[in-house]
Short mmCIF file of C-alpha atoms and ligand atoms in Angstrom, two decimals:
data_model
loop_
_atom_site.label_atom_id
_atom_site.label_comp_id
_atom_site.label_asym_id
_atom_site.label_seq_id
_atom_site.Cartn_x
_atom_site.Cartn_y
_atom_site.Cartn_z
CA MET A 1 18.49 9.34 9.65
CA ILE A 2 19.69 6.43 11.76
CA ASP A 3 17.10 4.74 13.97
CA VAL A 4 18.22 3.41 17.29
CA ALA A 5 16.10 1.71 19.94
CA ALA A 6 16.81 1.46 23.65
CA ALA A 7 15.09 -0.67 26.28
CA ILE A 8 14.24 0.51 29.77
CA ILE A 9 14.11 -2.94 31.27
CA GLU A 10 12.43 -3.33 34.61
CA LYS A 11 12.80 -6.12 37.12
CA GLU A 12 11.36 -5.83 40.62
CA GLY A 13 11.47 -2.04 40.57
CA LYS A 14 15.03 -1.85 39.22
CA PHE A 15 16.29 -0.90 35.80
CA LEU A 16 19.08 -2.45 33.76
CA ILE A 17 21.90 -0.15 32.63
CA GLY A 18 25.20 -0.94 30.96
CA LYS A 19 28.58 0.80 30.82
CA ARG A 20 29.99 1.16 27.33
CA LYS A 21 33.18 -0.77 26.67
CA LYS A 22 36.59 0.86 26.72
CA GLY A 23 37.85 1.75 23.26
CA ASN A 24 34.30 2.13 22.01
CA HIS A 25 32.72 5.35 21.06
CA LEU A 26 31.41 7.08 24.24
CA GLU A 27 33.49 4.68 26.36
CA ASN A 28 32.65 4.42 30.04
CA LYS A 29 29.33 6.22 29.65
CA TRP A 30 26.28 4.43 30.97
CA GLU A 31 23.31 3.67 28.74
CA PHE A 32 20.08 1.79 28.43
CA PRO A 33 20.86 -1.23 26.24
CA GLY A 34 19.67 -1.43 22.63
CA GLY A 35 20.99 -0.82 19.17
CA LYS A 36 20.45 0.13 15.58
CA ILE A 37 17.14 -0.82 13.99
CA GLU A 38 17.74 -2.88 10.86
CA SER A 39 15.80 -2.67 7.62
CA LEU A 40 12.33 -4.28 7.79
CA GLU A 41 12.59 -4.57 11.56
CA THR A 42 10.26 -2.97 14.09
CA PRO A 43 11.83 -1.25 17.13
CA GLU A 44 10.31 -4.00 19.26
CA GLU A 45 11.91 -6.75 17.14
CA CYS A 46 15.21 -4.86 17.21
CA LEU A 47 15.23 -4.71 21.02
CA ILE A 48 14.42 -8.38 21.41
CA ARG A 49 17.26 -9.24 19.01
CA GLU A 50 19.80 -6.78 20.48
CA LEU A 51 19.19 -7.85 24.07
CA LYS A 52 19.66 -11.48 23.07
CA GLU A 53 22.89 -10.64 21.22
CA GLU A 54 24.37 -8.14 23.65
CA LEU A 55 23.32 -9.51 27.00
CA GLY A 56 21.86 -12.94 26.34
CA ILE A 57 18.57 -12.10 27.98
CA THR A 58 14.96 -12.40 26.89
CA ILE A 59 12.67 -9.42 27.32
CA GLU A 60 9.14 -8.45 26.54
CA VAL A 61 8.80 -5.02 24.98
CA GLY A 62 6.05 -2.64 26.11
CA GLY A 63 5.04 0.89 25.24
CA ILE A 64 7.20 3.76 24.09
CA VAL A 65 8.71 6.00 26.77
CA ALA A 66 10.20 8.76 24.66
CA GLU A 67 11.44 9.58 21.22
CA ARG A 68 14.22 11.98 20.50
CA ILE A 69 15.86 13.20 17.33
CA PHE A 70 19.32 14.62 17.69
CA ASN A 71 22.42 15.36 15.72
CA TYR A 72 25.53 13.45 16.45
CA SER A 73 28.68 14.49 14.53
CA GLY A 74 26.63 15.58 11.56
CA LYS A 75 24.41 12.50 11.56
CA GLU A 76 20.74 12.65 12.40
CA ILE A 77 19.78 10.00 14.90
CA ARG A 78 16.33 9.05 16.07
CA LEU A 79 16.37 7.36 19.43
CA LEU A 80 13.28 5.46 20.55
CA GLY A 81 13.02 4.28 24.15
CA TYR A 82 10.67 1.48 25.10
CA ARG A 83 9.65 -0.01 28.39
CA ALA A 84 10.46 -3.66 28.69
CA SER A 85 10.12 -6.45 31.21
CA TYR A 86 12.87 -8.89 32.02
CA ILE A 87 11.75 -12.42 31.23
CA SER A 88 14.75 -14.77 31.50
CA GLY A 89 18.47 -15.33 31.11
CA GLU A 90 21.49 -14.36 33.20
CA PRO A 91 23.01 -11.20 31.67
CA ILE A 92 26.43 -11.72 30.07
CA LEU A 93 28.96 -9.03 29.17
CA ASN A 94 29.25 -9.09 25.40
CA ALA A 95 29.01 -5.44 24.53
CA HIS A 96 29.42 -3.82 27.94
CA GLU A 97 32.17 -3.28 30.47
CA GLU A 98 29.76 -3.67 33.32
CA ILE A 99 26.01 -3.84 33.93
CA LYS A 100 23.87 -2.93 36.91
CA TRP A 101 20.30 -3.12 38.10
CA ILE A 102 19.56 0.21 39.74
CA SER A 103 16.59 1.96 41.29
CA ALA A 104 15.30 5.31 40.03
CA GLU A 105 16.86 7.00 43.11
CA GLU A 106 20.32 5.82 42.08
CA LEU A 107 20.18 7.31 38.57
CA ASN A 108 22.09 10.44 39.59
CA LYS A 109 25.14 8.41 40.55
CA PHE A 110 25.84 7.36 36.96
CA ASP A 111 27.35 9.27 34.08
CA PHE A 112 24.91 8.59 31.22
CA ALA A 113 25.48 9.14 27.51
CA GLU A 114 23.82 12.41 26.65
CA ALA A 115 21.22 10.85 24.37
CA ASP A 116 19.94 8.65 27.21
CA LEU A 117 19.34 11.56 29.58
CA ILE A 118 15.79 11.91 28.30
CA PHE A 119 15.02 8.43 29.71
CA VAL A 120 16.81 9.25 32.95
CA GLU A 121 14.62 12.32 33.38
CA LYS A 122 11.48 10.31 32.63
CA LEU A 123 12.46 7.64 35.15
CA LYS A 124 13.15 10.22 37.84
CA ARG A 125 9.67 11.62 37.39
CA GLY A 126 8.27 8.10 37.51
CA LEU A 127 7.26 6.49 34.23
CA ASP A 128 4.01 8.28 33.69
CA THR A 129 3.60 7.08 30.15
CA ASN A 130 -0.05 6.32 30.71
CA VAL A 131 -0.79 9.98 31.20
CA ARG A 132 -2.08 11.27 27.91
CA TRP A 133 -0.38 14.32 26.45
CA VAL A 134 -3.77 15.95 26.36
CA LYS A 135 -3.69 16.32 30.11
CA ARG A 136 -0.38 18.10 30.35
CA GLY A 137 -0.22 19.77 26.96
CA ILE A 138 2.00 18.61 24.17
CA LYS A 139 5.67 19.28 24.70
CA MET A 140 8.82 18.25 22.95
CA PRO A 141 9.65 15.53 22.19
CA GLU A 142 6.06 14.36 22.47
CA ARG A 143 5.15 16.87 19.84
CA GLU A 144 7.44 15.13 17.35
CA LEU A 145 5.76 11.87 18.20
CA PHE A 146 2.36 13.42 17.84
CA ARG A 147 3.19 14.88 14.45
CA ASP A 148 4.32 11.45 13.32
CA ARG A 149 0.94 10.04 14.36
CA ILE A 150 -0.99 12.81 12.65
CA HIS A 151 0.94 12.14 9.46
CA TRP A 152 0.12 8.45 9.69
CA ALA A 153 -3.53 9.32 10.26
CA ILE A 154 -3.56 11.56 7.18
CA THR A 155 -1.89 8.83 5.14
CA LEU A 156 -4.46 6.27 6.28
CA LEU A 157 -7.42 8.55 5.52
CA ALA A 158 -6.21 9.08 1.95
CA SER A 159 -6.41 5.30 1.32
CA ALA A 160 -10.21 5.51 1.57
CA LEU A 161 -10.12 7.43 -1.72
CA GLY A 162 -8.52 4.48 -3.50
CA SER A 163 -10.68 3.26 -6.36
CA CYS A 164 -9.55 -0.37 -6.63
CA ASN A 165 -11.15 -2.28 -3.80
CA ARG A 166 -8.77 -5.20 -4.20
CA LEU A 167 -6.52 -3.02 -2.08
CA LEU A 168 -7.04 0.44 -0.65
CA ILE A 169 -3.61 1.86 -0.07
CA SER A 170 -1.98 5.25 0.13
CA SER A 171 1.32 6.92 0.70
CA SER A 172 2.59 10.30 1.78
CA ALA A 173 5.84 12.21 1.78
CA GLU A 174 7.00 14.42 4.62
CA LYS A 175 9.73 16.99 4.39
CA ASN A 176 10.71 19.61 6.96
CA LYS A 177 7.82 18.49 9.18
CA ARG A 178 5.25 19.06 6.44
CA ILE A 179 3.34 16.69 4.21
CA VAL A 180 4.49 17.56 0.71
CA GLY A 181 2.74 14.75 -1.13
CA LEU A 182 -0.24 12.47 -0.59
CA SER A 183 -1.61 9.79 -2.88
CA TYR A 184 -3.67 6.62 -3.12
CA ASN A 185 -4.03 3.87 -5.67
CA GLY A 186 -6.36 4.56 -8.54
CA SER A 187 -6.88 4.56 -12.27
CA LEU A 188 -5.03 6.82 -14.68
CA PRO A 189 -6.55 10.29 -14.96
CA GLY A 190 -9.69 10.16 -17.13
CA GLN A 191 -9.88 6.35 -17.02
CA PRO A 192 -12.77 4.43 -15.42
CA HIS A 193 -12.40 3.20 -11.83
CA CYS A 194 -12.34 -0.47 -10.87
CA ASP A 195 -15.18 0.33 -8.50
CA ASP A 196 -17.32 1.22 -11.53
CA VAL A 197 -16.18 -1.16 -14.28
CA GLY A 198 -14.44 -4.01 -12.45
CA HIS A 199 -10.78 -4.95 -12.17
CA HIS A 200 -8.43 -5.60 -15.05
CA MET A 201 -6.59 -8.68 -13.89
CA ILE A 202 -3.29 -9.76 -15.46
CA ASN A 203 -1.18 -12.45 -13.74
CA GLY A 204 -2.94 -11.98 -10.43
CA HIS A 205 -2.49 -8.19 -10.33
CA CYS A 206 -5.08 -5.56 -11.13
CA GLU A 207 -3.38 -3.60 -13.89
CA ARG A 208 -6.01 -0.88 -14.11
CA THR A 209 -4.71 0.83 -11.00
CA ARG A 210 -1.46 2.64 -10.44
CA HIS A 211 0.17 2.00 -7.10
CA ALA A 212 -0.05 4.77 -4.52
CA GLU A 213 3.74 5.24 -4.56
CA VAL A 214 3.80 5.74 -8.33
CA ASN A 215 1.03 8.31 -7.98
CA LEU A 216 2.98 9.97 -5.19
CA ILE A 217 5.97 10.37 -7.48
CA SER A 218 3.97 11.69 -10.41
CA ASN A 219 1.85 14.06 -8.29
CA THR A 220 4.64 15.61 -6.23
CA ASP A 221 7.32 18.08 -7.29
CA GLU A 222 10.59 16.20 -7.53
CA GLU A 223 12.37 18.84 -5.45
CA LYS A 224 9.88 18.33 -2.63
CA LEU A 225 9.96 14.57 -2.82
CA LYS A 226 13.73 14.40 -2.80
CA ASP A 227 15.06 13.41 0.65
CA SER A 228 11.55 13.16 2.06
CA HIS A 229 10.26 10.59 4.53
CA VAL A 230 7.70 8.35 2.82
CA ARG A 231 4.92 6.60 4.73
CA ALA A 232 3.00 3.84 3.03
CA LEU A 233 0.14 1.51 3.84
CA GLY A 234 0.99 -2.08 2.99
CA THR A 235 4.38 -3.52 2.02
CA PRO A 236 5.61 -1.53 -1.00
CA CYS A 237 6.39 -3.69 -4.02
CA LEU A 238 9.89 -3.91 -5.50
CA LYS A 239 8.89 -1.81 -8.53
CA CYS A 240 7.69 1.06 -6.34
CA LEU A 241 10.72 0.79 -4.07
CA LYS A 242 12.95 1.14 -7.10
CA ASP A 243 11.10 4.26 -8.22
CA LEU A 244 11.30 5.79 -4.74
CA ALA A 245 14.99 4.89 -4.46
CA GLY A 246 15.52 6.64 -7.77
CA VAL A 247 14.14 10.00 -6.57
CA PRO A 248 15.81 9.45 -4.07
CA VAL A 249 13.66 9.68 -0.96
CA ALA A 250 15.43 9.65 2.42
CA TRP A 251 13.59 6.68 3.90
CA ILE A 252 10.41 4.67 3.70
CA GLU A 253 8.18 3.40 6.45
CA TYR A 254 5.23 1.14 5.89
CA THR A 255 2.58 -0.34 8.11
CA GLY A 256 0.48 -3.46 7.60
CA TYR A 257 1.82 -6.32 5.53
CA TYR A 258 0.75 -6.92 1.97
CA ASN A 259 1.87 -9.80 -0.19
CA ASN A 260 3.13 -8.47 -3.53
CA GLN A 261 3.81 -12.01 -4.75
CA GLU A 262 6.72 -11.99 -7.24
CA PHE A 263 7.41 -8.33 -6.42
CA GLN A 264 7.63 -8.87 -2.66
CA PRO A 265 10.80 -7.37 -1.13
CA THR A 266 12.86 -9.42 1.32
CA PRO A 267 15.68 -8.05 3.51
CA GLU A 268 18.25 -9.96 1.39
CA MET A 269 16.87 -8.57 -1.85
CA ILE A 270 16.79 -5.05 -0.44
CA LYS A 271 20.46 -5.28 0.54
CA GLU A 272 21.42 -6.75 -2.79
CA ILE A 273 19.47 -4.35 -5.02
CA PHE A 274 19.43 -1.11 -3.05
CA GLY A 275 22.51 -1.43 -0.85
CA GLU A 276 23.05 -1.51 2.91
CA ASP A 277 21.94 2.04 3.54
CA PHE A 278 18.52 1.77 1.95
CA LYS A 279 15.97 2.34 4.65
CA LEU A 280 12.71 0.47 4.58
CA LEU A 281 11.16 0.06 7.98
CA HIS A 282 7.99 -1.59 9.18
CA ARG A 283 5.86 0.14 11.80
CA ASP A 284 3.32 -1.47 14.07
CA ILE A 285 0.46 0.92 14.55
CA ASP A 286 -2.51 0.55 16.85
CA TRP A 287 -5.02 2.60 14.89
CA VAL A 288 -7.58 2.74 17.68
CA GLU A 289 -5.00 4.14 20.06
CA LEU A 290 -3.69 6.53 17.43
CA PHE A 291 -7.06 7.98 16.49
CA GLN A 292 -8.24 7.99 20.11
CA GLU A 293 -5.28 10.19 21.03
CA ILE A 294 -6.04 12.56 18.20
CA PHE A 295 -9.75 12.71 19.07
CA ASP A 296 -8.97 13.18 22.77
CA ARG A 297 -6.80 16.14 21.93
CA LEU A 298 -9.68 17.56 19.89
CA SER A 299 -12.01 17.14 22.86
CA GLY A 300 -9.54 19.09 25.03
CA PRO A 301 -9.09 22.85 25.25
CA GLY A 302 -9.49 24.54 21.88
CA GLY A 303 -10.50 21.35 20.07
CA ILE A 304 -13.53 21.22 17.82
CA PHE A 305 -15.27 18.44 19.76
CA ASN A 306 -14.72 20.38 22.94
CA ARG A 307 -16.66 23.26 21.45
CA LEU A 308 -19.30 20.88 20.13
CA GLY A 309 -19.49 19.37 23.59
CA TYR A 310 -18.74 15.71 23.02
CA ARG A 311 -15.96 13.18 22.75
CA ILE A 312 -15.56 10.32 20.32
CA LYS A 313 -14.84 6.93 21.79
CA LEU A 314 -13.39 4.30 19.50
CA VAL A 315 -13.97 0.59 19.90
CA LYS A 316 -12.09 -2.20 18.15
CA GLU A 317 -14.43 -5.01 17.16
CA PRO A 318 -13.27 -8.04 15.17
CA LEU A 319 -14.84 -8.37 11.72
CA GLU A 320 -17.15 -11.31 11.23
CA LYS A 321 -15.76 -13.27 8.32
ZN1 ZN B 401 -8.71 -2.99 -9.56
ZN1 ZN B 402 3.98 -0.91 -5.91
#
């Protein structure tokens, strides 16, 4: 899957659109500017970089507007649209034939690339991204987005089972919309846990535990793991990446940084060892928002908290160090 991000940039009630250059693929179609998300880059970082490169402008990226997965000439593409505010810079024409600031009423006058029509529709309805899905029921593509969040939530919960409290991490594998593997870091089967007998430190690493990714590989049928989408907590180390690349899994996403010291991957190393197409992406996740959305849904019609008659309200409080 190829990940592409687009920015719906707003300035004084108008939105920035660009016409694709002649000779380019989809020439003369209008689009919301953006580009391909690189390895180890968040969609937000990608948009800031692309808008600097393509139009020479500085933006601030806000919340997600829509996500869409579609097939384009046999390739699966995931398009993520984000709201953004214009900060500075006079737009220049590097990658576009023409650009325009237009109001939502003018959207109909332009011939948009098909993939961008989802944003056009959203803009016509007014960007109601603050309305929770709970209120209007979950529809496509929000359902895809929601499944992604549920799978992250499941992955996170599994980390609490980790038995080495130097690091509680977990990973999961998704294939055909289902979780086919779930694991956390822990001791070998039948061996004592760090929690009970202490860590076994060698060169700054606890060698008693097996990394979550290694457990994922050994606990999941190879057929299921092959071409799956792996989610991981913490930056995967180079050793685990190599094992996952060997399966091979389709792509890997991780959230939350972890320093693996001498086994820490860098974008250069990834390219050199695993090749250009290896996909390791970082995701920023607001866990309070994520779990609140899940709990809100469960306080809505048919949800367990609805039947129990209460809602759960999450609060983020900084830890006292
Ligand atoms: Zn340990
Ligand atoms: Zn590892």
